[in-house]
mmCIF file of C-alpha atoms and ligand atoms in Angstrom:
data_model
loop_
_atom_site.group_PDB
_atom_site.id
_atom_site.type_symbol
_atom_site.label_atom_id
_atom_site.label_comp_id
_atom_site.label_asym_id
_atom_site.label_seq_id
_atom_site.Cartn_x
_atom_site.Cartn_y
_atom_site.Cartn_z
ATOM 1 C CA THR A 1 33.907 -13.866 7.294
ATOM 2 C CA GLU A 2 32.188 -17.090 8.047
ATOM 3 C CA PHE A 3 33.977 -20.421 8.153
ATOM 4 C CA ALA A 4 37.185 -18.922 6.915
ATOM 5 C CA THR A 5 40.029 -21.093 5.722
ATOM 6 C CA ALA A 6 43.271 -21.198 7.696
ATOM 7 C CA HIS A 7 44.691 -18.989 4.989
ATOM 8 C CA GLU A 8 41.892 -16.383 5.177
ATOM 9 C CA LEU A 9 41.954 -16.371 8.954
ATOM 10 C CA ALA A 10 45.699 -15.802 8.910
ATOM 11 C CA ASP A 11 45.211 -12.878 6.543
ATOM 12 C CA LEU A 12 42.564 -11.377 8.787
ATOM 13 C CA MET A 13 44.838 -11.538 11.820
ATOM 14 C CA GLY A 14 47.960 -10.577 9.946
ATOM 15 C CA ILE A 15 49.887 -13.717 10.815
ATOM 16 C CA ASN A 16 51.323 -16.665 8.935
ATOM 17 C CA ALA A 17 48.921 -19.496 8.048
ATOM 18 C CA LYS A 18 51.482 -21.984 9.299
ATOM 19 C CA GLU A 19 50.998 -20.705 12.824
ATOM 20 C CA ILE A 20 47.297 -21.420 12.593
ATOM 21 C CA ILE A 21 47.882 -24.894 11.258
ATOM 22 C CA GLN A 22 50.270 -25.524 14.134
ATOM 23 C CA ARG A 23 47.778 -24.272 16.723
ATOM 24 C CA CYS A 24 45.125 -26.499 15.197
ATOM 25 C CA PHE A 25 47.515 -29.386 15.474
ATOM 26 C CA THR A 26 48.018 -28.752 19.190
ATOM 27 C CA LEU A 27 44.232 -28.680 19.497
ATOM 28 C CA GLY A 28 44.160 -32.105 17.916
ATOM 29 C CA LYS A 29 42.888 -30.929 14.530
ATOM 30 C CA PHE A 30 44.652 -31.614 11.279
ATOM 31 C CA VAL A 31 43.912 -28.914 8.775
ATOM 32 C CA THR A 32 45.307 -27.836 5.460
ATOM 33 C CA ILE A 33 45.781 -24.275 4.358
ATOM 34 C CA ASN A 34 42.631 -24.073 2.222
ATOM 35 C CA GLN A 35 40.388 -26.043 4.493
ATOM 36 C CA ARG A 36 37.506 -24.181 6.061
ATOM 37 C CA LEU A 37 37.623 -24.169 9.828
ATOM 38 C CA ASP A 38 34.579 -24.693 11.987
ATOM 39 C CA LYS A 39 33.179 -21.997 14.196
ATOM 40 C CA GLU A 40 34.609 -23.283 17.486
ATOM 41 C CA THR A 41 38.093 -23.641 16.051
ATOM 42 C CA ILE A 42 37.993 -20.146 14.611
ATOM 43 C CA GLU A 43 36.897 -18.767 17.986
ATOM 44 C CA LEU A 44 39.654 -20.612 19.852
ATOM 45 C CA ILE A 45 42.405 -19.712 17.440
ATOM 46 C CA ALA A 46 41.321 -16.082 17.266
ATOM 47 C CA LEU A 47 41.349 -15.852 21.047
ATOM 48 C CA GLU A 48 44.822 -17.342 21.243
ATOM 49 C CA PHE A 49 46.061 -14.567 18.978
ATOM 50 C CA GLY A 50 44.199 -11.901 20.918
ATOM 51 C CA PHE A 51 41.184 -11.476 18.615
ATOM 52 C CA GLU A 52 37.516 -11.940 19.141
ATOM 53 C CA ALA A 53 35.780 -13.724 16.292
ATOM 54 C CA GLU A 54 32.536 -12.255 15.069
ATOM 55 C CA PHE A 55 30.323 -14.354 12.853
ATOM 56 C CA VAL A 56 28.119 -12.851 10.234
ATOM 57 C CA SER A 57 25.495 -14.333 7.951
ATOM 58 C CA GLU A 58 26.186 -15.275 4.379
ATOM 59 C CA VAL A 59 24.422 -12.162 3.244
ATOM 60 C CA GLU A 60 26.653 -9.958 5.332
ATOM 61 C CA ALA A 61 29.663 -12.017 4.297
ATOM 62 C CA THR A 62 28.985 -11.118 0.702
ATOM 63 C CA ASP A 63 27.749 -7.658 1.394
ATOM 64 C CA VAL A 64 27.041 -5.826 -1.800
ATOM 65 C CA GLU A 65 26.765 -2.504 -0.005
ATOM 66 C CA HIS A 66 26.408 0.107 -1.483
ATOM 67 C CA LEU A 67 27.529 3.247 -3.077
ATOM 68 C CA GLU A 68 27.084 6.361 -0.998
ATOM 69 C CA ASP A 69 24.021 8.429 -1.727
ATOM 70 C CA ASN A 70 24.722 11.806 -3.233
ATOM 71 C CA PRO A 71 23.041 14.335 -0.880
ATOM 72 C CA GLU A 72 21.669 16.204 -3.907
ATOM 73 C CA ASP A 73 19.694 13.132 -4.946
ATOM 74 C CA MET A 74 17.931 12.855 -1.580
ATOM 75 C CA GLU A 75 14.283 13.890 -1.652
ATOM 76 C CA ILE A 76 11.340 13.617 0.728
ATOM 77 C CA ARG A 77 9.627 10.245 0.318
ATOM 78 C CA PRO A 78 6.245 8.929 1.484
ATOM 79 C CA PRO A 79 6.160 7.309 4.930
ATOM 80 C CA VAL A 80 5.776 3.551 5.308
ATOM 81 C CA VAL A 81 3.137 2.743 7.904
ATOM 82 C CA THR A 82 2.237 -0.485 9.686
ATOM 83 C CA ILE A 83 -1.116 -0.804 11.422
ATOM 84 C CA MET A 84 -0.930 -2.784 14.635
ATOM 85 C CA GLY A 85 -3.259 -3.668 17.434
ATOM 86 C CA HIS A 86 -5.106 -6.378 19.268
ATOM 87 C CA VAL A 87 -7.273 -8.960 17.497
ATOM 88 C CA ASP A 88 -10.614 -7.529 16.321
ATOM 89 C CA HIS A 89 -9.753 -3.966 17.263
ATOM 90 C CA GLY A 90 -10.252 -2.949 13.629
ATOM 91 C CA LYS A 91 -6.920 -3.013 11.746
ATOM 92 C CA THR A 92 -8.354 -4.520 8.579
ATOM 93 C CA SER A 93 -11.447 -2.312 8.725
ATOM 94 C CA LEU A 94 -9.250 0.774 8.924
ATOM 95 C CA LEU A 95 -7.106 -0.332 5.989
ATOM 96 C CA ASP A 96 -10.192 -1.208 3.970
ATOM 97 C CA TYR A 97 -11.733 2.166 4.651
ATOM 98 C CA ILE A 98 -8.560 4.012 3.654
ATOM 99 C CA ARG A 99 -8.301 1.977 0.483
ATOM 100 C CA ARG A 100 -11.924 2.391 -0.489
ATOM 101 C CA SER A 101 -12.005 6.115 0.107
ATOM 102 C CA ASN A 102 -8.825 6.701 -1.853
ATOM 103 C CA VAL A 103 -9.335 4.582 -4.915
ATOM 104 C CA VAL A 104 -8.276 6.601 -7.911
ATOM 105 C CA ALA A 105 -11.204 7.472 -10.189
ATOM 106 C CA GLY A 106 -11.658 4.983 -13.005
ATOM 107 C CA GLU A 107 -10.120 2.186 -10.989
ATOM 108 C CA SER A 108 -13.277 1.599 -9.038
ATOM 109 C CA GLY A 109 -12.926 -2.141 -9.474
ATOM 110 C CA GLY A 110 -10.891 -1.777 -6.345
ATOM 111 C CA ILE A 111 -8.331 -4.214 -5.151
ATOM 112 C CA THR A 112 -9.461 -7.756 -4.832
ATOM 113 C CA GLN A 113 -6.207 -9.628 -4.335
ATOM 114 C CA HIS A 114 -4.427 -9.425 -1.062
ATOM 115 C CA ILE A 115 -1.050 -7.850 -1.298
ATOM 116 C CA GLY A 116 1.294 -7.167 1.557
ATOM 117 C CA ALA A 117 1.855 -3.517 0.823
ATOM 118 C CA TYR A 118 0.185 -0.740 -1.073
ATOM 119 C CA GLU A 119 0.430 2.946 -1.618
ATOM 120 C CA VAL A 120 -2.463 5.313 -1.060
ATOM 121 C CA THR A 121 -2.545 8.792 -2.537
ATOM 122 C CA LEU A 122 -4.679 11.146 -0.475
ATOM 123 C CA GLU A 123 -6.761 14.018 -1.743
ATOM 124 C CA ASN A 124 -4.060 16.483 -0.784
ATOM 125 C CA GLY A 125 -1.811 14.699 -3.265
ATOM 126 C CA ARG A 126 0.453 13.158 -0.666
ATOM 127 C CA SER A 127 1.068 9.445 -0.400
ATOM 128 C CA ILE A 128 1.332 6.935 2.387
ATOM 129 C CA THR A 129 2.500 3.354 1.940
ATOM 130 C CA PHE A 130 0.805 0.791 4.142
ATOM 131 C CA LEU A 131 2.306 -2.539 5.052
ATOM 132 C CA ASP A 132 -0.500 -4.990 5.487
ATOM 133 C CA THR A 133 1.229 -7.933 7.072
ATOM 134 C CA PRO A 134 -0.631 -10.467 9.146
ATOM 135 C CA GLY A 135 -0.005 -10.017 12.840
ATOM 136 C CA HIS A 136 3.292 -8.682 14.003
ATOM 137 C CA GLU A 137 5.241 -11.571 12.595
ATOM 138 C CA ALA A 138 6.525 -9.867 9.511
ATOM 139 C CA PHE A 139 7.418 -6.786 11.497
ATOM 140 C CA THR A 140 9.471 -8.844 13.941
ATOM 141 C CA ALA A 141 10.894 -11.127 11.281
ATOM 142 C CA MET A 142 12.084 -8.163 9.267
ATOM 143 C CA ARG A 143 13.489 -6.472 12.287
ATOM 144 C CA ALA A 144 15.341 -9.624 13.310
ATOM 145 C CA ARG A 145 17.002 -9.434 9.918
ATOM 146 C CA GLY A 146 17.948 -5.863 10.543
ATOM 147 C CA ALA A 147 15.521 -4.559 7.985
ATOM 148 C CA GLN A 148 13.852 -1.408 9.135
ATOM 149 C CA VAL A 149 10.897 -0.941 6.835
ATOM 150 C CA THR A 150 8.296 0.744 8.984
ATOM 151 C CA ASP A 151 8.559 4.472 9.632
ATOM 152 C CA ILE A 152 5.397 4.881 11.686
ATOM 153 C CA VAL A 153 3.119 2.493 13.566
ATOM 154 C CA VAL A 154 -0.591 3.243 13.776
ATOM 155 C CA LEU A 155 -1.748 1.588 16.966
ATOM 156 C CA VAL A 156 -5.430 0.689 16.820
ATOM 157 C CA VAL A 157 -7.249 0.276 20.144
ATOM 158 C CA ALA A 158 -10.985 -0.441 20.281
ATOM 159 C CA ALA A 159 -12.813 1.963 22.591
ATOM 160 C CA ASP A 160 -15.449 -0.657 23.451
ATOM 161 C CA ASP A 161 -12.687 -2.929 24.719
ATOM 162 C CA SER A 162 -9.413 -2.304 26.577
ATOM 163 C CA VAL A 163 -5.689 -2.116 26.073
ATOM 164 C CA MET A 164 -4.987 -5.795 25.513
ATOM 165 C CA PRO A 165 -1.910 -8.077 25.432
ATOM 166 C CA GLN A 166 -1.314 -7.548 21.708
ATOM 167 C CA THR A 167 -1.680 -3.797 22.203
ATOM 168 C CA ILE A 168 1.127 -3.954 24.749
ATOM 169 C CA GLU A 169 3.148 -6.185 22.434
ATOM 170 C CA ALA A 170 2.762 -3.692 19.601
ATOM 171 C CA ILE A 171 3.883 -0.867 21.890
ATOM 172 C CA ASN A 172 6.926 -2.842 22.958
ATOM 173 C CA HIS A 173 7.874 -3.770 19.390
ATOM 174 C CA SER A 174 7.549 -0.208 18.213
ATOM 175 C CA LYS A 175 9.536 1.211 21.088
ATOM 176 C CA ALA A 176 12.283 -1.389 20.711
ATOM 177 C CA ALA A 177 12.545 -0.512 17.044
ATOM 178 C CA GLU A 178 12.363 3.205 17.843
ATOM 179 C CA VAL A 179 9.419 3.588 15.509
ATOM 180 C CA PRO A 180 7.022 6.420 16.413
ATOM 181 C CA ILE A 181 3.435 5.519 17.302
ATOM 182 C CA VAL A 182 0.275 7.337 16.300
ATOM 183 C CA VAL A 183 -2.717 6.106 18.312
ATOM 184 C CA ALA A 184 -6.104 5.452 16.695
ATOM 185 C CA ILE A 185 -8.878 4.947 19.238
ATOM 186 C CA ASN A 186 -11.380 3.011 17.158
ATOM 187 C CA LYS A 187 -15.065 2.098 17.253
ATOM 188 C CA VAL A 188 -16.126 5.417 18.742
ATOM 189 C CA ASP A 189 -19.489 4.967 17.015
ATOM 190 C CA LYS A 190 -20.374 2.297 19.531
ATOM 191 C CA PRO A 191 -22.533 3.415 22.478
ATOM 192 C CA GLU A 192 -20.323 1.560 24.951
ATOM 193 C CA ALA A 193 -17.162 3.263 23.681
ATOM 194 C CA ASN A 194 -15.092 4.755 26.487
ATOM 195 C CA THR A 195 -12.226 6.702 24.995
ATOM 196 C CA GLU A 196 -11.003 8.199 28.259
ATOM 197 C CA LYS A 197 -10.566 4.730 29.728
ATOM 198 C CA ILE A 198 -8.382 3.833 26.743
ATOM 199 C CA ARG A 199 -6.261 6.985 27.190
ATOM 200 C CA SER A 200 -5.782 6.103 30.823
ATOM 201 C CA GLN A 201 -4.812 2.509 30.089
ATOM 202 C CA LEU A 202 -2.442 3.658 27.362
ATOM 203 C CA SER A 203 -0.705 5.996 29.772
ATOM 204 C CA GLU A 204 -0.235 3.068 32.156
ATOM 205 C CA ALA A 205 1.323 1.184 29.257
ATOM 206 C CA GLY A 206 3.806 3.996 28.677
ATOM 207 C CA VAL A 207 1.976 5.789 25.890
ATOM 208 C CA LEU A 208 0.819 9.169 27.163
ATOM 209 C CA VAL A 209 -1.243 10.745 24.411
ATOM 210 C CA GLU A 210 -0.995 14.370 23.331
ATOM 211 C CA ASP A 211 -4.411 15.428 24.609
ATOM 212 C CA TRP A 212 -3.246 14.294 28.037
ATOM 213 C CA GLY A 213 -0.025 16.258 27.774
ATOM 214 C CA GLY A 214 2.043 13.436 26.328
ATOM 215 C CA GLU A 215 4.056 13.138 23.134
ATOM 216 C CA TYR A 216 1.924 10.613 21.245
ATOM 217 C CA GLN A 217 -0.524 11.870 18.647
ATOM 218 C CA CYS A 218 -3.963 10.369 19.065
ATOM 219 C CA GLN A 219 -7.126 10.370 16.989
ATOM 220 C CA GLU A 220 -10.592 9.030 17.725
ATOM 221 C CA ILE A 221 -11.956 7.173 14.723
ATOM 222 C CA SER A 222 -14.657 4.907 13.468
ATOM 223 C CA ALA A 223 -13.122 2.620 10.884
ATOM 224 C CA LYS A 224 -16.630 1.493 10.054
ATOM 225 C CA GLN A 225 -18.111 4.930 9.353
ATOM 226 C CA GLY A 226 -14.916 6.703 8.423
ATOM 227 C CA THR A 227 -15.130 9.427 11.047
ATOM 228 C CA GLY A 228 -11.726 10.780 12.008
ATOM 229 C CA VAL A 229 -9.820 8.741 9.439
ATOM 230 C CA GLU A 230 -8.815 11.779 7.399
ATOM 231 C CA GLU A 231 -7.572 13.494 10.544
ATOM 232 C CA LEU A 232 -5.654 10.346 11.440
ATOM 233 C CA MET A 233 -3.921 10.429 8.049
ATOM 234 C CA GLU A 234 -3.055 14.101 8.619
ATOM 235 C CA LYS A 235 -1.414 13.144 11.905
ATOM 236 C CA VAL A 236 0.529 10.355 10.240
ATOM 237 C CA LEU A 237 1.777 12.804 7.616
ATOM 238 C CA MET A 238 2.682 15.303 10.334
ATOM 239 C CA GLU A 239 4.705 12.618 12.103
ATOM 240 C CA ALA A 240 6.425 11.837 8.801
ATOM 241 C CA GLU A 241 7.243 15.494 8.264
ATOM 242 C CA ILE A 242 8.940 15.726 11.650
ATOM 243 C CA ARG A 243 11.131 12.741 10.697
ATOM 244 C CA GLU A 244 12.116 14.240 7.329
ATOM 245 C CA LEU A 245 12.087 10.844 5.648
ATOM 246 C CA LYS A 246 14.203 10.950 2.544
ATOM 247 C CA ALA A 247 15.392 8.618 -0.180
ATOM 248 C CA ASN A 248 17.653 8.661 -3.201
ATOM 249 C CA TYR A 249 15.540 9.476 -6.258
ATOM 250 C CA ALA A 250 18.328 9.537 -8.827
ATOM 251 C CA GLU A 251 17.411 7.744 -12.047
ATOM 252 C CA GLU A 252 20.824 6.225 -12.532
ATOM 253 C CA VAL A 253 21.520 4.640 -9.140
ATOM 254 C CA ASN A 254 20.987 0.915 -8.691
ATOM 255 C CA ALA A 255 17.716 0.373 -6.889
ATOM 256 C CA ARG A 256 17.504 -1.302 -3.520
ATOM 257 C CA GLY A 257 14.583 -2.508 -1.446
ATOM 258 C CA ILE A 258 13.204 -5.063 0.973
ATOM 259 C CA ILE A 259 11.167 -8.191 0.320
ATOM 260 C CA VAL A 260 7.785 -7.804 1.988
ATOM 261 C CA GLU A 261 6.341 -11.170 0.949
ATOM 262 C CA SER A 262 6.732 -13.813 -1.730
ATOM 263 C CA GLU A 263 4.693 -16.593 -3.161
ATOM 264 C CA LEU A 264 4.950 -19.263 -5.800
ATOM 265 C CA ASP A 265 2.321 -18.722 -8.473
ATOM 266 C CA LYS A 266 1.599 -21.710 -10.712
ATOM 267 C CA GLY A 267 1.609 -19.662 -13.886
ATOM 268 C CA LYS A 268 3.919 -16.778 -13.105
ATOM 269 C CA GLY A 269 6.524 -18.500 -10.930
ATOM 270 C CA VAL A 270 7.896 -16.560 -7.977
ATOM 271 C CA VAL A 271 5.957 -13.362 -7.343
ATOM 272 C CA SER A 272 7.421 -11.132 -4.705
ATOM 273 C CA THR A 273 6.370 -7.801 -3.275
ATOM 274 C CA VAL A 274 9.353 -5.503 -2.989
ATOM 275 C CA LEU A 275 9.272 -2.220 -1.121
ATOM 276 C CA VAL A 276 11.689 0.033 -2.989
ATOM 277 C CA GLN A 277 13.881 2.113 -0.681
ATOM 278 C CA ARG A 278 16.373 3.669 -3.057
ATOM 279 C CA GLY A 279 16.428 4.605 -6.720
ATOM 280 C CA TYR A 280 14.055 3.296 -9.357
ATOM 281 C CA LEU A 281 13.556 -0.401 -9.917
ATOM 282 C CA LYS A 282 13.094 -1.072 -13.634
ATOM 283 C CA VAL A 283 12.157 -3.924 -15.906
ATOM 284 C CA GLY A 284 15.349 -5.687 -17.016
ATOM 285 C CA ASP A 285 17.347 -4.953 -13.853
ATOM 286 C CA PRO A 286 19.533 -7.844 -12.655
ATOM 287 C CA PHE A 287 19.394 -8.349 -8.889
ATOM 288 C CA VAL A 288 20.338 -10.422 -5.865
ATOM 289 C CA SER A 289 18.051 -10.985 -2.940
ATOM 290 C CA GLY A 290 18.968 -13.187 -0.012
ATOM 291 C CA ASN A 291 20.389 -16.366 -1.526
ATOM 292 C CA THR A 292 18.646 -15.961 -4.808
ATOM 293 C CA MET A 293 18.920 -13.761 -7.868
ATOM 294 C CA GLY A 294 17.136 -12.901 -11.059
ATOM 295 C CA ARG A 295 16.323 -10.283 -13.615
ATOM 296 C CA VAL A 296 13.175 -8.172 -13.404
ATOM 297 C CA ARG A 297 10.824 -9.657 -16.000
ATOM 298 C CA ALA A 298 7.794 -7.578 -15.087
ATOM 299 C CA LEU A 299 6.657 -5.093 -12.470
ATOM 300 C CA MET A 300 3.048 -4.750 -11.334
ATOM 301 C CA ASP A 301 1.241 -2.434 -8.980
ATOM 302 C CA GLU A 302 -1.238 -3.675 -6.386
ATOM 303 C CA ARG A 303 -3.998 -3.744 -8.976
ATOM 304 C CA GLY A 304 -2.027 -6.110 -11.181
ATOM 305 C CA LYS A 305 -1.344 -3.361 -13.701
ATOM 306 C CA ARG A 306 2.054 -3.476 -15.366
ATOM 307 C CA VAL A 307 4.395 -0.609 -14.564
ATOM 308 C CA LYS A 308 7.810 0.207 -16.033
ATOM 309 C CA LYS A 309 9.479 1.330 -12.821
ATOM 310 C CA ALA A 310 8.946 1.843 -9.103
ATOM 311 C CA GLY A 311 10.622 4.429 -6.885
ATOM 312 C CA PRO A 312 11.206 4.978 -3.151
ATOM 313 C CA SER A 313 8.454 3.871 -0.720
ATOM 314 C CA GLN A 314 6.619 2.278 -3.611
ATOM 315 C CA PRO A 315 5.628 -1.351 -3.185
ATOM 316 C CA VAL A 316 5.758 -3.324 -6.385
ATOM 317 C CA ARG A 317 5.161 -6.925 -7.407
ATOM 318 C CA VAL A 318 8.248 -8.325 -9.076
ATOM 319 C CA LEU A 319 8.520 -11.262 -11.482
ATOM 320 C CA GLY A 320 11.850 -12.805 -12.446
ATOM 321 C CA PHE A 321 13.242 -14.484 -9.327
ATOM 322 C CA GLU A 322 15.051 -17.782 -9.740
ATOM 323 C CA ASP A 323 13.973 -18.876 -6.307
ATOM 324 C CA LEU A 324 11.776 -17.783 -3.439
ATOM 325 C CA PRO A 325 13.277 -14.996 -1.313
ATOM 326 C CA GLN A 326 12.237 -14.482 2.307
ATOM 327 C CA SER A 327 10.410 -11.583 3.906
ATOM 328 C CA GLY A 328 12.951 -9.100 5.144
ATOM 329 C CA ASP A 329 15.606 -10.087 2.601
ATOM 330 C CA GLU A 330 17.338 -7.195 1.024
ATOM 331 C CA PHE A 331 16.810 -6.716 -2.690
ATOM 332 C CA VAL A 332 19.738 -5.166 -4.522
ATOM 333 C CA VAL A 333 20.081 -4.316 -8.202
ATOM 334 C CA MET A 334 23.500 -5.257 -9.567
ATOM 335 C CA ALA A 335 25.514 -3.935 -12.480
ATOM 336 C CA SER A 336 25.184 -7.151 -14.464
ATOM 337 C CA ASP A 337 23.699 -10.648 -14.462
ATOM 338 C CA LYS A 338 27.190 -11.988 -13.988
ATOM 339 C CA GLU A 339 27.779 -10.009 -10.826
ATOM 340 C CA ALA A 340 24.384 -10.940 -9.454
ATOM 341 C CA ARG A 341 25.073 -14.607 -10.097
ATOM 342 C CA GLU A 342 28.490 -14.458 -8.456
ATOM 343 C CA VAL A 343 27.100 -13.011 -5.239
ATOM 344 C CA ALA A 344 24.139 -15.397 -5.155
ATOM 345 C CA GLN A 345 26.379 -18.414 -5.755
ATOM 346 C CA LYS A 346 28.785 -17.385 -3.044
ATOM 347 C CA ARG A 347 25.892 -17.035 -0.630
ATOM 348 C CA GLN A 348 24.502 -20.412 -1.600
ATOM 349 C CA ILE A 349 27.864 -22.089 -1.025
ATOM 350 C CA ILE A 350 28.250 -20.580 2.415
ATOM 351 C CA ARG A 351 24.663 -21.471 3.246
ATOM 352 C CA ARG A 352 25.151 -25.078 2.133
ATOM 353 C CA GLU A 353 28.294 -25.425 4.198
ATOM 354 C CA HIS A 354 26.437 -23.994 7.105
ATOM 355 C CA GLU A 355 23.648 -26.509 6.704
ATOM 356 C CA PHE A 356 26.079 -29.362 6.122
ATOM 357 C CA ARG A 357 27.880 -28.592 9.340
ATOM 358 C CA ARG A 358 24.649 -28.309 11.211
ATOM 359 C CA SER A 359 23.409 -31.653 9.944
ATOM 360 C CA THR A 360 26.686 -33.434 10.705
ATOM 361 C CA ARG A 361 26.516 -32.003 14.172
ATOM 362 C CA VAL A 362 23.013 -33.336 14.667
ATOM 363 C CA LYS A 363 24.069 -36.744 13.432
ATOM 364 C CA LEU A 364 27.000 -36.940 15.825
ATOM 365 C CA ASP A 365 24.759 -35.925 18.681
ATOM 366 C CA SER A 366 22.228 -38.605 18.011
ATOM 367 C CA ILE A 367 24.870 -41.306 17.602
ATOM 368 C CA ALA A 368 26.357 -40.320 20.925
ATOM 369 C CA ARG A 369 22.979 -40.587 22.553
ATOM 370 C CA GLN A 370 22.410 -44.063 21.129
ATOM 371 C CA ILE A 371 25.672 -45.235 22.645
HETATM 372 P P1 GTP B 1 -7.774 -9.332 13.262
HETATM 373 O O1 GTP B 1 -7.237 -9.185 11.869
HETATM 374 O O2 GTP B 1 -8.549 -10.577 13.478
HETATM 375 O O3 GTP B 1 -6.747 -9.130 14.319
HETATM 376 O O4 GTP B 1 -8.870 -8.159 13.496
HETATM 377 P P2 GTP B 1 -8.787 -6.674 12.990
HETATM 378 O O5 GTP B 1 -8.046 -5.860 13.976
HETATM 379 O O6 GTP B 1 -8.362 -6.623 11.588
HETATM 380 O O7 GTP B 1 -10.313 -6.236 13.139
HETATM 381 P P3 GTP B 1 -11.394 -6.117 11.974
HETATM 382 O O8 GTP B 1 -11.127 -4.936 11.140
HETATM 383 O O9 GTP B 1 -11.553 -7.427 11.302
HETATM 384 O O10 GTP B 1 -12.658 -5.753 12.844
HETATM 385 C C1 GTP B 1 -13.195 -6.646 13.805
HETATM 386 C C2 GTP B 1 -14.672 -6.398 13.967
HETATM 387 O O11 GTP B 1 -14.897 -5.085 14.461
HETATM 388 C C3 GTP B 1 -15.429 -6.481 12.653
HETATM 389 O O12 GTP B 1 -16.665 -7.104 12.889
HETATM 390 C C4 GTP B 1 -15.635 -5.030 12.261
HETATM 391 O O13 GTP B 1 -16.791 -4.838 11.498
HETATM 392 C C5 GTP B 1 -15.751 -4.361 13.615
HETATM 393 N N1 GTP B 1 -15.308 -2.980 13.561
HETATM 394 C C6 GTP B 1 -14.113 -2.512 13.144
HETATM 395 N N2 GTP B 1 -14.055 -1.177 13.229
HETATM 396 C C7 GTP B 1 -15.245 -0.780 13.725
HETATM 397 C C8 GTP B 1 -15.805 0.495 14.050
HETATM 398 O O14 GTP B 1 -15.202 1.550 13.912
HETATM 399 N N3 GTP B 1 -17.066 0.502 14.562
HETATM 400 C C9 GTP B 1 -17.778 -0.637 14.746
HETATM 401 N N4 GTP B 1 -18.995 -0.520 15.253
HETATM 402 N N5 GTP B 1 -17.290 -1.829 14.445
HETATM 403 C C10 GTP B 1 -16.039 -1.924 13.941
HETATM 404 MG MG1 MG B 2 -7.480 -8.101 10.344
#
């Protein structure tokens, strides 16, 4: 609970609200039973009664979690992959190559618009979803919000260069998040490519590749010419198989997902890319996401084509948000518009109080400094 009232706090600790009001009084604070207490007061009071206060965000405070998944509904889902690596080592080139070589026949127009996630179906019929987020920001931002979206990191290192600061950063991020890494040593078409040097530098950075007796799968590729890319995808799928990634595919469960990115389109309003993680998201579904809500007005794939529903590991563009959600926000389908609105409103109230308190605090600080 965040900024509980004296009454709510008393309930939580199993004591009488009067006792809290009295303690506040001895602390020099006059509070009424339904007044929300500030963070410091809650901490102090809780401590006095032998509790430790834990503060959670407004989203957690109004957690809409979640019916248990029925084990029978759990099926293998495609892996979600993020490509990471140092500037210019070939992340975009690799993604472009994968996209180009796996465009479904008849859709040769290709994908012109940038979208933050897309699904590729390989010749063997299996799919991989790629998150194409600029830099590592989204990865870290999502992780900071507790959203684990990436199953596997493909770490691109250019063989004509070296293991660089952002390579190390990517390794550290992945390890901290306990996300497995598959190494792609890129640009092997270049005469100056030195793949053994890269393997050696990687081992110094704590990534000992398989061909050197380590546990990390590694593939030499040329993102430009396409050599090795198919083998790389095989290795990614092998990694996914080991992890036995599953999701709830039941038609009737309320869908859930994560916001990958959002934008405000002049004509369409809020357009947000949602990565579905559970169930099928359908047109007409009411939902909450972060502090906002809505009802799915339309769903589109990465080519802008309308679709009726989207299932696990599928990224989909969603129309129908009242307001802009943030990357990493959870997206949860609710039973009704009414329920969705209730949760969103509660979150907005808590958020506003939060902001109000913060701004009053800042004001007091600056007045004090002026004196
Ligand atoms: P940032 O997004 O800026 O971090 O770079 P990036 O990692 O996306 O690299 P990008 O794919 O833009 O490639 C950088 C340069 O390397 C481009 O000029 C590519 O054409 C070139 N390049 C990428 N892959 C290869 C490759 O396999 N062989 C050769 N010869 N050049 C490549
Ligand atoms: Mg790029």
